[in-house]
Structures are given as C-alpha cells and as structure tokens.
C-alpha cells in the first residue's frame, strides 16, 4: 500500500543521528544517505519498500510538522517499542504518550508516541500478543 514516507527536517545532521538510532532499534537498515542532497532512507532487511525518507524540504522553506499528521512505525515486539522510545528520548524526543497498551485501539495494541527534533509526531507500535 505504501511506497515511502517522507519527513522534513531543518537540521539534517542532527535529525540523521536521531533517525539512525531509531531505525537501529527497529532493526531497519539504511538504503541511502547523501548529506550533500541532504537526504537518507531506511528499509526492512527483506523488502525494498516501503522506505522511510528523511530530507530537507526541496522548496528551501522551513520544514514544519502537520497538525493531525503522524507516522507510525511497526515494531516486532513490545520490547522493541520500549527500546525505541528510550533511545529517542535520550536523543531529545518529546514524549506524547509513554509505551503501553492502548486497548481502545485493540486488545494487543502496544505503542509509544513522541515528537522528533523537528516536532514531527511519531509512534512506534506492536500489534502482536505478548
């Protein structure tokens, strides 16, 4: 269904370090990284799509987060949700909801919510039973 998700940043080196740590926690690999462009992309080890792309806006204007927009990244386990959340908080992310069950979504939904260094809202979640 998805080809890629693209988030903008106003400080590519800082955001790249942030997302490299997050993607490592989720066991995703870097597909490309070009600081001169600047952009980078990550993917699953066993599939070329979807991609998660980080870039400076192509129009040269500041990157701004959208109200009501969120990118949710799939974790393989609840422990991966916890590890991702702790890693990004240590790098300066702002908590928007700590790791935990959200039974109002479904009985096994376990997620954590945060804002990245540019204010983009993200979620890391697991849908599997414990």
Short mmCIF file of N, CA and C in Angstrom, two decimals:
data_model
loop_
_atom_site.label_atom_id
_atom_site.label_comp_id
_atom_site.label_asym_id
_atom_site.label_seq_id
_atom_site.Cartn_x
_atom_site.Cartn_y
_atom_site.Cartn_z
N UNK A 1 0.81 -1.19 0.00
CA UNK A 1 0.00 0.00 0.00
C UNK A 1 0.86 1.26 0.00
N UNK A 2 1.97 1.27 0.72
CA UNK A 2 2.82 2.45 0.80
C UNK A 2 4.13 2.24 0.05
N UNK A 3 4.55 3.25 -0.67
CA UNK A 3 5.86 3.24 -1.30
C UNK A 3 6.90 3.80 -0.35
N UNK A 4 6.60 4.98 0.23
CA UNK A 4 7.53 5.61 1.16
C UNK A 4 6.82 6.66 2.00
N UNK A 5 7.45 6.98 3.09
CA UNK A 5 7.02 8.06 3.97
C UNK A 5 8.19 9.02 4.03
N UNK A 6 7.92 10.29 3.89
CA UNK A 6 8.98 11.30 3.87
C UNK A 6 8.71 12.34 4.95
N UNK A 7 9.70 12.58 5.80
CA UNK A 7 9.60 13.63 6.82
C UNK A 7 10.67 14.67 6.56
N UNK A 8 10.30 15.92 6.75
CA UNK A 8 11.24 17.02 6.57
C UNK A 8 11.97 17.37 7.84
N UNK A 9 13.16 17.94 7.69
CA UNK A 9 13.96 18.39 8.82
C UNK A 9 14.62 19.71 8.50
N UNK A 10 14.88 20.49 9.55
CA UNK A 10 15.59 21.75 9.40
C UNK A 10 17.06 21.62 9.79
N UNK A 11 17.45 20.50 10.36
CA UNK A 11 18.83 20.24 10.76
C UNK A 11 19.15 18.80 10.40
N UNK A 12 19.55 18.57 9.17
CA UNK A 12 19.74 17.21 8.68
C UNK A 12 20.74 16.41 9.50
N UNK A 13 21.94 16.92 9.82
CA UNK A 13 22.88 16.09 10.59
C UNK A 13 22.30 15.65 11.94
N UNK A 14 21.64 16.54 12.63
CA UNK A 14 21.05 16.21 13.93
C UNK A 14 19.92 15.19 13.76
N UNK A 15 19.05 15.42 12.78
CA UNK A 15 17.93 14.50 12.54
C UNK A 15 18.44 13.15 12.04
N UNK A 16 19.48 13.14 11.23
CA UNK A 16 20.04 11.88 10.74
C UNK A 16 20.54 11.02 11.90
N UNK A 17 21.23 11.63 12.86
CA UNK A 17 21.70 10.88 14.03
C UNK A 17 20.51 10.33 14.83
N UNK A 18 19.47 11.13 14.98
CA UNK A 18 18.26 10.72 15.70
C UNK A 18 17.62 9.52 15.01
N UNK A 19 17.38 9.61 13.71
CA UNK A 19 16.71 8.54 12.98
C UNK A 19 17.59 7.31 12.78
N UNK A 20 18.89 7.49 12.70
CA UNK A 20 19.78 6.33 12.64
C UNK A 20 19.63 5.49 13.90
N UNK A 21 19.57 6.14 15.05
CA UNK A 21 19.38 5.41 16.31
C UNK A 21 18.01 4.74 16.36
N UNK A 22 16.96 5.46 15.98
CA UNK A 22 15.61 4.89 16.00
C UNK A 22 15.51 3.70 15.06
N UNK A 23 15.98 3.84 13.84
CA UNK A 23 15.88 2.76 12.87
C UNK A 23 16.71 1.55 13.31
N UNK A 24 17.83 1.79 13.96
CA UNK A 24 18.62 0.69 14.51
C UNK A 24 17.85 -0.09 15.56
N UNK A 25 17.11 0.62 16.41
CA UNK A 25 16.28 -0.04 17.42
C UNK A 25 15.19 -0.90 16.77
N UNK A 26 14.72 -0.49 15.61
CA UNK A 26 13.66 -1.22 14.90
C UNK A 26 14.22 -2.24 13.91
N UNK A 27 15.55 -2.40 13.90
CA UNK A 27 16.22 -3.36 13.04
C UNK A 27 16.00 -3.07 11.56
N UNK A 28 15.92 -1.77 11.22
CA UNK A 28 15.81 -1.34 9.83
C UNK A 28 17.19 -0.91 9.35
N UNK A 29 17.44 -1.06 8.05
CA UNK A 29 18.76 -0.76 7.51
C UNK A 29 18.71 0.48 6.62
N UNK A 30 19.85 1.12 6.53
CA UNK A 30 19.97 2.31 5.69
C UNK A 30 20.10 1.89 4.23
N UNK A 31 19.26 2.47 3.39
CA UNK A 31 19.34 2.20 1.94
C UNK A 31 20.21 3.24 1.26
N UNK A 32 20.12 4.50 1.69
CA UNK A 32 20.95 5.55 1.11
C UNK A 32 21.12 6.68 2.11
N UNK A 33 22.19 7.45 1.91
CA UNK A 33 22.49 8.61 2.75
C UNK A 33 23.37 9.54 1.92
N UNK A 34 22.86 10.73 1.67
CA UNK A 34 23.60 11.72 0.89
C UNK A 34 23.50 13.06 1.58
N UNK A 35 24.49 13.39 2.44
CA UNK A 35 24.46 14.65 3.17
C UNK A 35 24.48 15.88 2.25
N UNK A 36 25.01 15.75 1.05
CA UNK A 36 25.07 16.88 0.12
C UNK A 36 23.70 17.22 -0.44
N UNK A 37 22.79 16.25 -0.46
CA UNK A 37 21.45 16.47 -1.05
C UNK A 37 20.55 17.32 -0.17
N UNK A 38 20.35 17.27 1.10
CA UNK A 38 20.58 16.19 2.04
C UNK A 38 19.35 15.29 2.19
N UNK A 39 19.59 13.99 2.17
CA UNK A 39 18.51 13.04 2.42
C UNK A 39 19.09 11.68 2.79
N UNK A 40 18.24 10.84 3.39
CA UNK A 40 18.61 9.48 3.77
C UNK A 40 17.34 8.64 3.77
N UNK A 41 17.50 7.34 3.59
CA UNK A 41 16.35 6.44 3.59
C UNK A 41 16.67 5.12 4.25
N UNK A 42 15.68 4.53 4.91
CA UNK A 42 15.81 3.25 5.58
C UNK A 42 14.73 2.30 5.10
N UNK A 43 15.00 0.99 5.24
CA UNK A 43 14.06 -0.03 4.80
C UNK A 43 14.24 -1.28 5.65
N UNK A 44 13.32 -2.21 5.51
CA UNK A 44 13.45 -3.52 6.15
C UNK A 44 14.55 -4.31 5.45
N UNK A 45 15.15 -5.24 6.17
CA UNK A 45 16.23 -6.05 5.59
C UNK A 45 15.75 -6.93 4.44
N UNK A 46 14.48 -7.30 4.47
CA UNK A 46 13.98 -8.27 3.49
C UNK A 46 13.03 -7.69 2.46
N UNK A 47 12.90 -6.35 2.40
CA UNK A 47 11.97 -5.75 1.44
C UNK A 47 12.44 -4.35 1.06
N UNK A 48 12.43 -4.01 -0.22
CA UNK A 48 12.88 -2.69 -0.65
C UNK A 48 11.87 -1.56 -0.38
N UNK A 49 10.64 -1.90 -0.08
CA UNK A 49 9.59 -0.93 0.20
C UNK A 49 8.75 -1.43 1.36
N UNK A 50 8.15 -0.55 2.11
CA UNK A 50 8.22 0.89 1.99
C UNK A 50 9.53 1.44 2.53
N UNK A 51 9.83 2.64 2.11
CA UNK A 51 11.01 3.36 2.61
C UNK A 51 10.57 4.44 3.59
N UNK A 52 11.43 4.70 4.55
CA UNK A 52 11.28 5.87 5.40
C UNK A 52 12.36 6.83 4.96
N UNK A 53 11.97 8.03 4.51
CA UNK A 53 12.90 9.01 3.96
C UNK A 53 12.92 10.25 4.83
N UNK A 54 14.12 10.73 5.11
CA UNK A 54 14.34 11.96 5.85
C UNK A 54 15.03 12.93 4.91
N UNK A 55 14.53 14.18 4.83
CA UNK A 55 15.12 15.13 3.89
C UNK A 55 14.86 16.57 4.32
N UNK A 56 15.68 17.46 3.82
CA UNK A 56 15.38 18.89 3.92
C UNK A 56 14.35 19.18 2.83
N UNK A 57 13.41 20.10 3.08
CA UNK A 57 12.40 20.40 2.07
C UNK A 57 13.03 20.86 0.75
N UNK A 58 12.53 20.35 -0.35
CA UNK A 58 13.08 20.67 -1.67
C UNK A 58 12.82 22.12 -2.07
N UNK A 59 11.79 22.74 -1.49
CA UNK A 59 11.49 24.13 -1.86
C UNK A 59 12.34 25.15 -1.10
N UNK A 60 13.20 24.68 -0.18
CA UNK A 60 14.09 25.56 0.56
C UNK A 60 13.44 26.26 1.74
N UNK A 61 12.14 26.09 1.91
CA UNK A 61 11.45 26.69 3.04
C UNK A 61 11.60 25.80 4.27
N UNK A 62 11.35 26.33 5.47
CA UNK A 62 11.49 25.51 6.67
C UNK A 62 10.52 24.33 6.68
N UNK A 63 10.99 23.22 7.23
CA UNK A 63 10.14 22.05 7.46
C UNK A 63 9.24 22.35 8.65
N UNK A 64 7.97 22.01 8.53
CA UNK A 64 7.02 22.20 9.62
C UNK A 64 6.18 20.94 9.77
N UNK A 65 5.91 20.53 11.02
CA UNK A 65 5.05 19.36 11.21
C UNK A 65 3.59 19.72 10.97
N UNK A 66 2.83 18.77 10.48
CA UNK A 66 1.41 18.99 10.23
C UNK A 66 0.58 18.66 11.46
N UNK A 67 -0.46 19.42 11.68
CA UNK A 67 -1.37 19.16 12.79
C UNK A 67 -2.30 18.01 12.40
N UNK A 68 -2.33 16.97 13.22
CA UNK A 68 -3.14 15.81 12.93
C UNK A 68 -2.42 14.75 12.11
N UNK A 69 -1.18 15.00 11.74
CA UNK A 69 -0.41 14.02 10.98
C UNK A 69 0.51 13.27 11.93
N UNK A 70 0.69 11.98 11.66
CA UNK A 70 1.58 11.16 12.47
C UNK A 70 2.08 10.01 11.61
N UNK A 71 3.31 9.63 11.82
CA UNK A 71 3.88 8.47 11.17
C UNK A 71 4.04 7.39 12.23
N UNK A 72 3.49 6.21 11.97
CA UNK A 72 3.59 5.09 12.90
C UNK A 72 4.51 4.02 12.31
N UNK A 73 5.51 3.65 13.08
CA UNK A 73 6.48 2.64 12.66
C UNK A 73 6.18 1.34 13.39
N UNK A 74 6.21 0.24 12.67
CA UNK A 74 5.86 -1.06 13.21
C UNK A 74 7.06 -1.70 13.90
N UNK A 75 6.85 -2.14 15.13
CA UNK A 75 7.86 -2.86 15.90
C UNK A 75 7.50 -4.34 15.93
N UNK A 76 8.50 -5.19 16.02
CA UNK A 76 8.27 -6.63 16.06
C UNK A 76 7.84 -7.12 17.43
N UNK A 77 8.11 -6.33 18.47
CA UNK A 77 7.80 -6.75 19.84
C UNK A 77 7.56 -5.53 20.72
N UNK A 78 6.98 -5.78 21.87
CA UNK A 78 6.79 -4.71 22.84
C UNK A 78 8.13 -4.22 23.36
N UNK A 79 9.08 -5.12 23.49
CA UNK A 79 10.43 -4.73 23.93
C UNK A 79 11.06 -3.77 22.92
N UNK A 80 10.79 -3.98 21.65
CA UNK A 80 11.31 -3.08 20.62
C UNK A 80 10.66 -1.71 20.73
N UNK A 81 9.38 -1.66 21.07
CA UNK A 81 8.71 -0.37 21.32
C UNK A 81 9.41 0.34 22.47
N UNK A 82 9.61 -0.38 23.57
CA UNK A 82 10.25 0.20 24.74
C UNK A 82 11.65 0.71 24.43
N UNK A 83 12.46 -0.10 23.74
CA UNK A 83 13.82 0.29 23.41
C UNK A 83 13.88 1.50 22.49
N UNK A 84 12.98 1.53 21.52
CA UNK A 84 12.92 2.67 20.59
C UNK A 84 12.57 3.95 21.33
N UNK A 85 11.57 3.86 22.19
CA UNK A 85 11.12 5.02 22.95
C UNK A 85 12.24 5.55 23.84
N UNK A 86 12.92 4.67 24.55
CA UNK A 86 14.03 5.11 25.42
C UNK A 86 15.16 5.73 24.60
N UNK A 87 15.47 5.14 23.45
CA UNK A 87 16.55 5.66 22.60
C UNK A 87 16.24 7.08 22.11
N UNK A 88 15.03 7.30 21.64
CA UNK A 88 14.72 8.63 21.10
C UNK A 88 14.58 9.68 22.20
N UNK A 89 14.06 9.30 23.37
CA UNK A 89 14.01 10.27 24.46
C UNK A 89 15.41 10.70 24.87
N UNK A 90 16.35 9.77 24.87
CA UNK A 90 17.74 10.10 25.21
C UNK A 90 18.35 11.05 24.19
N UNK A 91 17.80 11.06 22.97
CA UNK A 91 18.31 11.93 21.91
C UNK A 91 17.54 13.25 21.81
N UNK A 92 16.58 13.47 22.71
CA UNK A 92 15.88 14.75 22.72
C UNK A 92 14.44 14.73 22.27
N UNK A 93 13.88 13.56 21.98
CA UNK A 93 12.47 13.48 21.60
C UNK A 93 11.60 13.92 22.79
N UNK A 94 10.40 14.38 22.47
CA UNK A 94 9.43 14.80 23.49
C UNK A 94 8.33 13.75 23.56
N UNK A 95 8.04 13.29 24.77
CA UNK A 95 7.02 12.26 24.96
C UNK A 95 5.64 12.81 24.62
N UNK A 96 4.89 12.01 23.86
CA UNK A 96 3.48 12.30 23.55
C UNK A 96 2.59 11.17 24.07
N UNK A 97 3.18 10.23 24.78
CA UNK A 97 2.46 9.09 25.35
C UNK A 97 3.43 7.95 25.54
N UNK A 98 3.72 7.55 26.79
CA UNK A 98 4.71 6.50 27.04
C UNK A 98 4.25 5.14 26.54
N UNK A 99 5.19 4.19 26.45
CA UNK A 99 4.84 2.85 26.00
C UNK A 99 3.75 2.24 26.88
N UNK A 100 2.82 1.57 26.23
CA UNK A 100 1.78 0.90 26.98
C UNK A 100 0.71 0.36 26.06
N UNK A 101 -0.15 -0.45 26.65
CA UNK A 101 -1.29 -0.97 25.92
C UNK A 101 -2.29 0.14 25.66
N UNK A 102 -2.92 0.10 24.53
CA UNK A 102 -3.98 1.03 24.17
C UNK A 102 -5.19 0.17 23.76
N UNK A 103 -5.89 -0.42 24.75
CA UNK A 103 -6.97 -1.36 24.43
C UNK A 103 -8.13 -0.73 23.69
N UNK A 104 -8.22 0.61 23.69
CA UNK A 104 -9.28 1.25 22.92
C UNK A 104 -9.01 1.16 21.41
N UNK A 105 -7.77 0.82 21.01
CA UNK A 105 -7.48 0.54 19.60
C UNK A 105 -7.77 -0.94 19.31
N UNK A 106 -7.12 -1.82 20.06
CA UNK A 106 -7.46 -3.25 20.09
C UNK A 106 -6.70 -3.88 21.26
N UNK A 107 -7.07 -5.09 21.63
CA UNK A 107 -6.58 -5.70 22.87
C UNK A 107 -5.05 -5.83 22.93
N UNK A 108 -4.38 -6.01 21.81
CA UNK A 108 -2.93 -6.23 21.83
C UNK A 108 -2.11 -5.03 21.35
N UNK A 109 -2.76 -3.90 21.10
CA UNK A 109 -2.03 -2.72 20.60
C UNK A 109 -1.15 -2.16 21.72
N UNK A 110 0.16 -2.11 21.46
CA UNK A 110 1.14 -1.60 22.41
C UNK A 110 1.95 -0.54 21.68
N UNK A 111 1.89 0.69 22.14
CA UNK A 111 2.56 1.75 21.41
C UNK A 111 3.15 2.82 22.31
N UNK A 112 4.02 3.61 21.71
CA UNK A 112 4.62 4.77 22.35
C UNK A 112 4.59 5.91 21.34
N UNK A 113 4.37 7.12 21.82
CA UNK A 113 4.22 8.29 20.96
C UNK A 113 5.24 9.35 21.37
N UNK A 114 5.80 10.04 20.37
CA UNK A 114 6.79 11.08 20.66
C UNK A 114 6.89 12.04 19.49
N UNK A 115 7.51 13.17 19.75
CA UNK A 115 7.82 14.14 18.69
C UNK A 115 9.32 14.15 18.49
N UNK A 116 9.72 14.15 17.21
CA UNK A 116 11.14 14.18 16.90
C UNK A 116 11.70 15.58 17.12
N UNK A 117 12.93 15.79 16.72
CA UNK A 117 13.62 17.05 16.98
C UNK A 117 13.07 18.22 16.17
N UNK A 118 12.28 17.93 15.13
CA UNK A 118 11.63 18.96 14.32
C UNK A 118 10.16 19.11 14.66
N UNK A 119 9.67 18.36 15.63
CA UNK A 119 8.27 18.45 16.03
C UNK A 119 7.33 17.49 15.34
N UNK A 120 7.84 16.62 14.47
CA UNK A 120 7.01 15.62 13.80
C UNK A 120 6.54 14.59 14.82
N UNK A 121 5.27 14.24 14.78
CA UNK A 121 4.74 13.24 15.70
C UNK A 121 4.91 11.85 15.11
N UNK A 122 5.47 10.96 15.92
CA UNK A 122 5.68 9.58 15.52
C UNK A 122 5.15 8.63 16.58
N UNK A 123 4.91 7.42 16.15
CA UNK A 123 4.50 6.34 17.03
C UNK A 123 5.34 5.12 16.66
N UNK A 124 5.72 4.35 17.65
CA UNK A 124 6.28 3.03 17.42
C UNK A 124 5.30 2.08 18.09
N UNK A 125 4.80 1.09 17.34
CA UNK A 125 3.77 0.23 17.89
C UNK A 125 3.96 -1.23 17.49
N UNK A 126 3.38 -2.10 18.31
CA UNK A 126 3.38 -3.53 18.07
C UNK A 126 1.94 -4.01 18.21
N UNK A 127 1.50 -4.84 17.27
CA UNK A 127 0.13 -5.35 17.28
C UNK A 127 0.05 -6.80 17.76
N UNK A 128 1.17 -7.39 18.11
CA UNK A 128 1.23 -8.80 18.47
C UNK A 128 0.92 -9.02 19.95
N UNK A 129 0.42 -10.21 20.24
CA UNK A 129 0.23 -10.59 21.64
C UNK A 129 1.59 -10.68 22.32
N UNK A 130 1.58 -10.47 23.63
CA UNK A 130 2.84 -10.57 24.41
C UNK A 130 3.33 -11.99 24.39
#
